[in-house]
Short mmCIF file of C-alpha atoms in Angstrom, two decimals:
data_model
loop_
_atom_site.label_atom_id
_atom_site.label_comp_id
_atom_site.label_asym_id
_atom_site.label_seq_id
_atom_site.Cartn_x
_atom_site.Cartn_y
_atom_site.Cartn_z
CA MET F 26 -8.52 97.75 -18.89
CA ASP F 27 -12.31 97.54 -18.52
CA ALA F 28 -13.81 101.01 -18.19
CA SER F 29 -16.08 99.75 -15.40
CA VAL F 30 -13.17 99.00 -13.10
CA SER F 31 -13.84 100.49 -9.68
CA GLN F 32 -11.50 103.01 -8.15
CA ILE F 33 -11.36 100.99 -4.90
CA ASN F 34 -8.39 98.91 -6.09
CA SER F 35 -6.14 100.17 -3.32
CA VAL F 36 -8.37 99.12 -0.38
CA SER F 37 -7.72 95.37 -0.63
CA ASN F 38 -4.48 93.54 0.14
CA LEU F 39 -3.55 89.91 0.48
CA SER F 40 -3.73 89.23 4.22
CA ASN F 41 -3.30 85.44 4.41
CA ILE F 42 -2.07 82.55 2.23
CA ASN F 43 -3.05 78.98 3.10
CA VAL F 44 -2.07 75.61 1.67
CA PHE F 45 -3.52 72.21 2.55
CA PRO F 46 -0.83 69.63 1.68
CA VAL F 47 -3.31 66.76 2.06
CA LYS F 48 -6.91 67.27 0.99
CA SER F 49 -9.19 67.81 4.04
CA ILE F 50 -6.47 68.22 6.69
CA ALA F 51 -5.66 71.46 8.54
CA GLY F 52 -4.16 74.31 6.57
CA ILE F 53 -0.74 75.92 6.85
CA SER F 54 -0.39 79.71 6.72
CA LEU F 55 2.56 80.94 4.61
CA PRO F 56 4.15 84.38 4.19
CA SER F 57 4.52 83.77 0.45
CA ALA F 58 3.69 81.09 -2.10
CA GLN F 59 4.56 80.01 -5.61
CA VAL F 60 1.47 79.96 -7.82
CA GLU F 61 1.29 77.21 -10.43
CA LYS F 62 -1.48 76.69 -12.99
CA GLN F 63 -2.64 73.65 -10.99
CA GLY F 64 -2.84 75.69 -7.76
CA LEU F 65 -0.51 76.88 -5.03
CA GLN F 66 2.67 74.86 -4.70
CA CYS F 67 2.15 72.15 -2.02
CA ASP F 68 -1.61 72.66 -1.99
CA ARG F 69 -3.71 69.47 -2.05
CA ARG F 70 -0.96 67.47 -3.71
CA PHE F 71 -1.90 64.48 -1.55
CA MET F 72 -5.28 62.88 -0.99
CA VAL F 73 -6.67 60.03 1.10
CA ALA F 74 -8.66 57.50 -0.92
CA SER F 75 -10.43 54.21 -0.48
CA LEU F 76 -8.76 51.09 -1.83
CA ASN F 77 -10.76 51.51 -5.05
CA GLY F 78 -9.39 55.03 -5.50
CA LYS F 79 -12.42 57.08 -4.46
CA MET F 80 -11.61 60.24 -2.50
CA ILE F 81 -12.13 60.28 1.27
CA THR F 82 -12.70 63.71 2.81
CA ALA F 83 -13.67 65.36 6.07
CA ARG F 84 -17.24 65.59 4.81
CA THR F 85 -17.64 62.01 6.00
CA HIS F 86 -14.58 61.72 8.27
CA PRO F 87 -14.39 65.06 10.14
CA GLN F 88 -11.50 63.87 12.32
CA MET F 89 -9.27 64.60 9.31
CA VAL F 90 -9.33 68.34 10.09
CA LYS F 91 -7.25 67.60 13.21
CA ILE F 92 -4.35 66.28 11.12
CA LYS F 93 -1.62 68.91 10.89
CA ALA F 94 1.26 69.07 8.44
CA ILE F 95 4.79 70.41 8.52
CA ILE F 96 6.36 71.01 5.11
CA GLU F 97 10.02 70.08 4.97
CA PRO F 98 12.44 70.61 2.05
CA ASP F 99 12.40 66.90 1.24
CA GLY F 100 8.94 65.80 2.36
CA LEU F 101 6.14 66.07 4.91
CA VAL F 102 5.57 65.45 8.60
CA LEU F 103 1.95 64.70 9.53
CA CYS F 104 0.70 64.89 13.11
CA TYR F 105 -2.49 63.60 14.76
CA PRO F 106 -3.36 63.59 18.49
CA GLY F 107 -2.37 60.31 20.12
CA LEU F 108 -0.40 58.95 17.16
CA ILE F 109 3.30 58.87 16.38
CA ASP F 110 4.03 61.46 13.67
CA LEU F 111 4.18 60.23 10.09
CA HIS F 112 7.30 61.39 8.25
CA PHE F 113 8.04 60.61 4.64
CA THR F 114 10.31 62.05 1.97
CA PHE F 115 9.34 62.58 -1.64
CA ASP F 116 12.19 60.32 -2.73
CA GLU F 117 10.73 57.30 -0.94
CA LEU F 118 7.26 57.49 -2.52
CA GLU F 119 6.39 54.29 -4.38
CA MET F 120 4.94 56.18 -7.37
CA LYS F 121 2.89 53.24 -8.61
CA GLU F 122 0.09 54.40 -10.94
CA ILE F 123 -3.33 54.32 -9.25
CA ASP F 124 -6.67 55.20 -10.85
CA THR F 125 -8.46 57.66 -8.60
CA THR F 126 -11.66 59.71 -8.61
CA VAL F 127 -12.43 63.23 -7.38
CA TRP F 128 -16.14 63.80 -7.86
CA SER F 129 -16.72 62.90 -11.54
CA ASP F 130 -13.07 63.21 -12.58
CA THR F 131 -11.15 59.94 -12.95
CA PHE F 132 -7.41 60.21 -13.55
CA THR F 133 -4.06 58.67 -12.66
CA ALA F 134 -2.42 59.42 -9.31
CA TYR F 135 0.47 57.70 -7.55
CA SER F 136 0.93 55.51 -4.48
CA THR F 137 2.97 56.79 -1.53
CA THR F 138 4.06 54.37 1.22
CA GLU F 139 2.47 51.47 3.08
CA GLU F 140 3.29 53.22 6.35
CA ALA F 141 1.25 56.24 5.24
CA ASN F 142 -1.65 53.99 4.24
CA GLN F 143 -1.70 52.32 7.65
CA TRP F 144 -1.37 55.66 9.47
CA PHE F 145 -4.42 57.13 7.76
CA SER F 146 -6.36 53.88 8.07
CA SER F 147 -5.88 53.96 11.84
CA ILE F 148 -7.29 57.49 12.02
CA LEU F 149 -10.26 56.83 9.76
CA GLY F 150 -11.16 53.41 11.09
CA THR F 151 -11.33 52.02 7.56
CA GLU F 152 -8.81 50.81 4.99
CA ALA F 153 -7.40 53.75 3.09
CA GLN F 154 -4.43 54.81 1.00
CA LEU F 155 -2.56 58.08 0.66
CA LEU F 156 -2.14 59.17 -2.95
CA PHE F 157 0.18 61.73 -4.56
CA SER F 158 -0.82 63.85 -7.55
CA GLY F 159 2.67 63.88 -9.01
CA GLN F 160 4.69 67.02 -9.62
CA GLN F 161 2.24 67.81 -12.43
CA SER F 162 -1.29 66.59 -11.85
CA ASN F 163 -2.77 64.31 -14.52
CA ARG F 164 -6.22 65.71 -13.84
CA MET F 165 -7.12 67.96 -16.74
CA ARG F 166 -10.35 69.94 -16.30
CA GLU F 167 -11.56 70.81 -19.78
CA LYS F 168 -14.00 73.33 -18.33
CA ILE F 169 -11.18 75.63 -17.29
CA GLN F 170 -8.50 74.30 -19.64
CA THR F 171 -5.94 73.59 -16.95
CA ASN F 172 -4.64 70.83 -14.72
CA VAL F 173 -5.94 70.79 -11.15
CA SER F 174 -4.58 69.02 -8.09
CA PHE F 175 -6.86 67.08 -5.72
CA ALA F 176 -8.92 70.24 -5.01
CA ASP F 177 -12.67 69.81 -5.43
CA GLY F 178 -12.90 71.55 -8.78
CA TYR F 179 -10.80 74.70 -9.12
CA PRO F 180 -7.16 75.53 -8.36
CA LEU F 181 -7.67 78.37 -5.85
CA LEU F 182 -10.26 80.07 -3.63
CA VAL F 183 -10.38 83.66 -2.35
CA ILE F 184 -12.52 85.13 0.46
CA SER F 185 -12.45 88.62 1.96
CA GLU F 186 -12.26 89.33 5.68
CA ALA F 187 -15.27 91.65 5.32
CA SER F 188 -17.36 88.78 3.93
CA LEU F 189 -16.62 86.67 7.00
CA ALA F 190 -17.46 89.64 9.22
CA GLU F 191 -20.84 90.00 7.50
CA LEU F 192 -21.57 86.30 8.07
CA ASN F 193 -20.71 86.63 11.76
CA LYS F 194 -23.01 89.66 12.09
CA ARG F 195 -25.91 87.50 10.88
CA SER F 196 -25.14 84.13 12.43
CA SER F 197 -25.96 83.01 15.97
CA SER F 198 -22.53 81.31 16.06
CA HIS F 199 -19.02 82.69 15.56
CA HIS F 200 -17.18 81.40 12.50
CA THR F 201 -13.50 81.47 11.57
CA MET F 202 -11.83 81.55 8.18
CA ALA F 203 -10.41 78.07 8.85
CA GLN F 204 -13.89 76.58 8.36
CA PHE F 205 -13.89 77.67 4.72
CA ARG F 206 -10.49 76.26 3.73
CA THR F 207 -9.61 79.16 1.47
CA ASN F 208 -6.20 79.66 -0.14
CA LEU F 209 -6.29 83.44 -0.23
CA VAL F 210 -7.73 85.91 2.28
CA VAL F 211 -7.96 89.61 1.42
CA SER F 212 -8.44 92.66 3.60
CA GLY F 213 -10.92 95.47 3.00
CA ASN F 214 -14.17 96.89 4.31
CA GLU F 215 -16.66 95.88 1.61
CA ALA F 216 -18.37 92.56 2.21
CA PHE F 217 -18.34 90.25 -0.81
CA ILE F 218 -16.11 92.58 -2.83
CA GLU F 219 -14.67 89.40 -4.36
CA ASP F 220 -18.03 88.76 -6.04
CA SER F 221 -17.44 91.83 -8.22
CA TRP F 222 -14.02 90.76 -9.50
CA LYS F 223 -13.54 89.21 -12.93
CA ARG F 224 -9.75 89.60 -13.32
CA ILE F 225 -7.27 90.54 -10.61
CA ARG F 226 -3.51 90.70 -10.19
CA ILE F 227 -1.70 89.78 -6.98
CA GLY F 228 2.07 90.15 -6.97
CA GLU F 229 3.42 88.52 -10.14
CA VAL F 230 0.25 86.62 -10.97
CA GLU F 231 -2.95 87.44 -12.84
CA PHE F 232 -6.05 85.50 -11.86
CA GLU F 233 -9.40 84.95 -13.52
CA VAL F 234 -12.37 84.76 -11.16
CA VAL F 235 -14.31 81.80 -12.52
CA LYS F 236 -17.37 81.24 -10.34
CA PRO F 237 -18.68 81.49 -6.77
CA CYS F 238 -17.82 78.57 -4.50
CA GLN F 239 -20.71 76.32 -3.54
CA ARG F 240 -20.45 75.34 0.12
CA CYS F 241 -21.13 72.00 1.77
CA ILE F 242 -21.37 70.23 5.13
CA LEU F 243 -17.60 70.57 5.68
CA THR F 244 -18.06 74.24 6.59
CA THR F 245 -20.03 73.12 9.66
CA VAL F 246 -17.07 71.15 11.08
CA ASN F 247 -15.27 72.89 13.94
CA PRO F 248 -11.56 72.91 12.96
CA ASN F 249 -10.49 72.48 16.60
CA THR F 250 -12.92 69.81 17.83
CA ALA F 251 -13.74 68.10 14.49
CA GLN F 252 -17.42 68.17 15.53
CA TYR F 253 -20.30 69.12 13.23
CA HIS F 254 -22.24 72.19 14.35
CA PRO F 255 -25.54 70.94 15.88
CA ASN F 256 -27.63 73.34 13.77
CA LYS F 257 -25.57 73.15 10.57
CA GLU F 258 -24.20 76.64 10.95
CA PRO F 259 -23.05 78.52 8.92
CA LEU F 260 -25.12 76.81 6.19
CA LYS F 261 -28.34 77.73 7.97
CA THR F 262 -27.41 81.42 7.94
CA PHE F 263 -26.04 81.29 4.38
CA SER F 264 -29.38 79.90 3.23
CA THR F 265 -31.04 83.17 4.28
CA PHE F 266 -28.88 85.51 2.20
CA ARG F 267 -26.42 83.59 -0.02
CA ALA F 268 -28.66 80.96 -1.66
CA ASP F 269 -29.75 80.53 -5.27
CA ASP F 270 -33.22 79.44 -6.37
CA SER F 271 -32.29 75.78 -5.89
CA GLY F 272 -31.10 76.29 -2.32
CA ASN F 273 -27.37 75.98 -3.06
CA VAL F 274 -25.31 78.40 -0.96
CA TYR F 275 -22.15 80.24 -1.98
CA PHE F 276 -19.23 81.85 -0.16
CA GLY F 277 -15.95 82.88 -1.79
CA GLN F 278 -14.84 82.86 -5.40
CA ASN F 279 -12.93 80.19 -7.34
CA LEU F 280 -9.83 81.37 -9.21
CA VAL F 281 -7.66 80.18 -12.08
CA ALA F 282 -4.12 81.52 -12.44
CA LYS F 283 -3.32 82.86 -15.92
CA ASN F 284 0.44 82.66 -15.34
CA GLU F 285 2.85 81.35 -12.72
CA GLY F 286 4.76 83.44 -10.20
CA THR F 287 5.11 84.47 -6.56
CA ILE F 288 2.54 86.11 -4.27
CA ARG F 289 3.22 87.52 -0.80
CA ILE F 290 1.19 88.64 2.18
CA GLY F 291 0.71 92.40 1.86
CA ASP F 292 0.50 92.35 -1.94
CA LYS F 293 -2.06 94.76 -3.33
CA ILE F 294 -5.15 93.33 -5.03
CA GLU F 295 -5.14 95.08 -8.39
CA VAL F 296 -8.58 94.82 -9.99
CA LEU F 297 -8.18 94.57 -13.76
CA GLU F 298 -11.79 93.85 -14.70
CA THR F 299 -15.06 93.74 -12.79
CA LYS F 300 -18.40 92.00 -13.21
CA GLU F 301 -21.88 92.33 -11.80
CA LYS F 302 -22.24 90.58 -8.46
CA GLU F 303 -24.37 87.46 -8.28
CA TYR F 304 -27.85 88.11 -6.87
CA TYR F 305 -29.08 86.28 -3.78
CA ALA F 306 -32.42 86.96 -2.12
CA ASP F 307 -31.93 88.31 1.40
CA SER F 308 -34.67 86.78 3.54
CA ASN F 309 -35.31 84.04 6.06
CA LYS F 310 -37.78 82.03 4.01
CA HIS F 311 -35.17 79.53 2.79
CA ALA F 312 -33.67 78.78 6.19
CA VAL F 313 -32.85 75.12 6.78
CA THR F 314 -34.51 73.47 9.74
CA SER F 315 -31.99 71.13 11.33
CA VAL F 316 -32.18 68.36 13.91
CA THR F 317 -29.98 69.40 16.81
CA ILE F 318 -27.78 67.15 18.88
CA GLN F 319 -30.18 67.60 21.79
CA ASP F 320 -33.07 66.39 19.65
CA LYS F 321 -31.14 63.32 18.62
CA GLN F 322 -30.33 62.47 22.21
CA THR F 323 -34.05 62.14 22.97
CA ASP F 324 -34.56 59.59 20.16
CA THR F 325 -35.49 56.03 21.03
CA VAL F 326 -32.82 53.34 20.90
CA SER F 327 -31.74 52.55 17.37
CA GLU F 328 -33.43 49.52 15.82
CA GLU F 329 -32.13 47.20 13.12
CA ILE F 330 -34.01 47.48 9.83
CA THR F 331 -33.68 46.33 6.24
CA ILE F 332 -32.92 48.87 3.52
CA SER F 333 -33.36 48.23 -0.18
CA LEU F 334 -31.47 50.58 -2.52
CA ASN F 335 -32.10 49.88 -6.20
CA GLY F 336 -32.84 46.27 -5.27
CA HIS F 337 -29.69 45.83 -3.14
CA LEU F 338 -30.63 44.74 0.39
CA PHE F 339 -28.56 45.55 3.47
CA LYS F 340 -29.02 45.86 7.21
CA GLY F 341 -29.51 49.40 8.51
CA ASN F 342 -30.60 51.32 11.58
CA THR F 343 -33.03 54.04 12.66
CA GLN F 344 -30.36 56.50 13.78
CA ASP F 345 -28.06 57.40 10.88
CA PRO F 346 -28.86 59.21 7.61
CA LEU F 347 -29.64 56.99 4.65
CA LEU F 348 -26.62 58.25 2.68
CA ASN F 349 -24.17 57.30 5.44
CA GLN F 350 -25.72 53.85 5.79
CA ALA F 351 -25.63 53.17 2.05
CA GLU F 352 -21.97 54.18 1.84
CA ALA F 353 -21.12 51.99 4.83
CA ALA F 354 -22.71 49.10 2.92
CA GLY F 355 -20.51 49.81 -0.10
CA LEU F 356 -23.28 51.37 -2.20
CA SER F 357 -23.23 54.76 -3.90
CA ILE F 358 -25.81 57.53 -3.98
CA ASN F 359 -25.04 60.71 -5.89
CA ASN F 360 -24.29 63.54 -3.45
CA SER F 361 -22.56 66.89 -3.09
CA CYS F 362 -23.24 69.20 -0.13
CA ARG F 363 -24.38 66.48 2.32
CA ALA F 364 -26.38 69.18 4.11
CA GLY F 365 -29.79 69.11 2.42
CA LEU F 366 -29.15 72.18 0.29
CA CYS F 367 -28.26 71.07 -3.23
CA GLY F 368 -30.67 68.20 -3.93
CA ALA F 369 -28.01 66.02 -5.54
CA CYS F 370 -28.90 63.07 -3.30
CA ARG F 371 -32.65 62.98 -4.03
CA VAL F 372 -34.00 59.44 -4.14
CA THR F 373 -37.53 58.07 -4.34
CA LEU F 374 -39.01 56.40 -1.28
CA GLU F 375 -41.01 53.44 -2.62
CA SER F 376 -42.11 52.10 0.76
CA GLY F 377 -41.49 52.61 4.46
CA GLU F 378 -41.05 55.70 6.64
CA VAL F 379 -38.22 58.18 7.12
CA GLU F 380 -37.67 61.25 9.27
CA GLN F 381 -36.88 63.99 6.74
CA GLU F 382 -35.52 67.43 7.65
CA ASP F 383 -37.12 70.44 6.00
CA SER F 384 -34.94 71.60 3.13
CA PRO F 385 -35.01 74.16 0.31
CA ALA F 386 -33.96 71.32 -2.01
CA LEU F 387 -37.18 69.41 -1.35
CA ASN F 388 -40.33 71.39 -2.17
CA GLN F 389 -43.88 70.18 -1.66
CA ASN F 390 -44.22 68.82 -5.21
CA LEU F 391 -41.10 66.70 -4.77
CA LYS F 392 -42.33 65.43 -1.41
CA GLU F 393 -45.68 64.46 -2.91
CA ALA F 394 -43.79 62.58 -5.64
CA GLY F 395 -42.14 60.50 -2.91
CA MET F 396 -38.72 62.14 -3.06
CA ILE F 397 -36.43 62.30 -0.03
CA LEU F 398 -32.87 63.53 0.53
CA ALA F 399 -30.55 60.68 1.38
CA CYS F 400 -28.12 62.95 3.24
CA CYS F 401 -30.64 64.13 5.82
CA SER F 402 -33.38 61.49 5.99
CA ILE F 403 -33.28 58.87 8.74
CA PRO F 404 -35.12 55.57 8.17
CA LYS F 405 -37.74 54.76 10.80
CA SER F 406 -38.79 51.39 9.39
CA ASP F 407 -37.79 48.94 6.67
CA ILE F 408 -37.55 51.07 3.53
CA GLU F 409 -37.20 50.65 -0.21
CA VAL F 410 -35.62 53.47 -2.23
CA ILE F 411 -34.49 53.95 -5.81
CA ASP F 412 -32.30 56.68 -7.29
#
C-alpha cells in the first residue's frame, strides 16, 4: 500500500448507486449492483442513434431526461409522459449488426425493435433507432484497455456528497446529484475527496481512478422539467473554481474496475493509493457570460438567412446557435461541451455577423483571428464559416 495513503479511509461510504439503462435517460437508484469491466450491469447498454448510427443524447434533445426505465428480469419498460409505455424483452431484440459512433469511437452495436425505434422517434421529433451494446460491448477503448458500453468515455463515475454541497454553497442556483448522472455517490465531509484517490476498493471490487470528468451542457438540464438553466448553471459557477487553463470544467472522477464483483450501498470506501489533487484557480475571472431566457425574449423576430459552412449552403435563422442549425441541415461541426467552455467547436467567420457570448475558450487573439464558437454564436446576417 502507498505510504501516502491518508488515514481518513473510514469517513467515506457508498451512499448511492445509479444505472442509466439507456444513455441520456433518467437514472435508477439500486441498493446493490454487479460491476463488470465495461461498467455497472444494465448501465448504458442501450443508446438512441440517428439512422446513420450517430449517437443522440440529451445534450441536443433534453426531453430524453424525462424518460424513465423499469428493469425487469427479461427486459425493460420505458415510460414517457403522454405516451404508452414501451415494453420489450431481451429475447425479442432483432440483433442485426449496426455500425454506430460514440464521439470518435466507431464500433458494432445491434438493432432492437421497430416499435422501439418509432417510440423514440416520436419523442425526439426525428427519425431515430434504439441500439443495444450486446451482452459484451464491442467498443474497445485502447486508452484504458477495456471494453466500454455506450458511456461517453469511461465505464464509471464517482462524485462525493461533499463536492455537491460545495458547489451549492457557491452557486446562485440549487443543484442535485441527478444533474451529473453519476454511477456512484459517496458520503463524507471533505469536498472533492475523490480528486485525491488513485486506487480504491468498494465491496468486492477494486477501482482505478483514471481522470477527472469534463462537464458539458447536459449538466444544465433540469432533470424534472428537461429545461436548460437560463444562465448555464452550474457551468458558470464551475468556471470560477473548477476550470483548467483552457476553460474546461471538471466535476467527479472517472473510474475503471480492475475486477468484477458486487458493490452495495453502505460499503466502505477503502483508499488503497492516493494522488495529488488537480489544481484549479479559484477566482471569478473565468466566469462565463450567458444570454438568459429573458434576454432572448427581447430579440427581434427571427429572420431567414443563408449560411455557408465549408462551401455548403443552407437556409438558417437569426435565433438559434450556429451548431444547432448546421446539425439540423445534416452537417457536422466538431463539438464537445456545447456550452462555450472547451473550444472544440471553434470555426472561422469569413464574412457576416454573429452574436457571440463571452467565453474562456475564445480569447482576444482568437477573436481577432476571426474565430467564433459554433455552439454559442447566433448568426445575425448571411454568414460564411469554415472549420
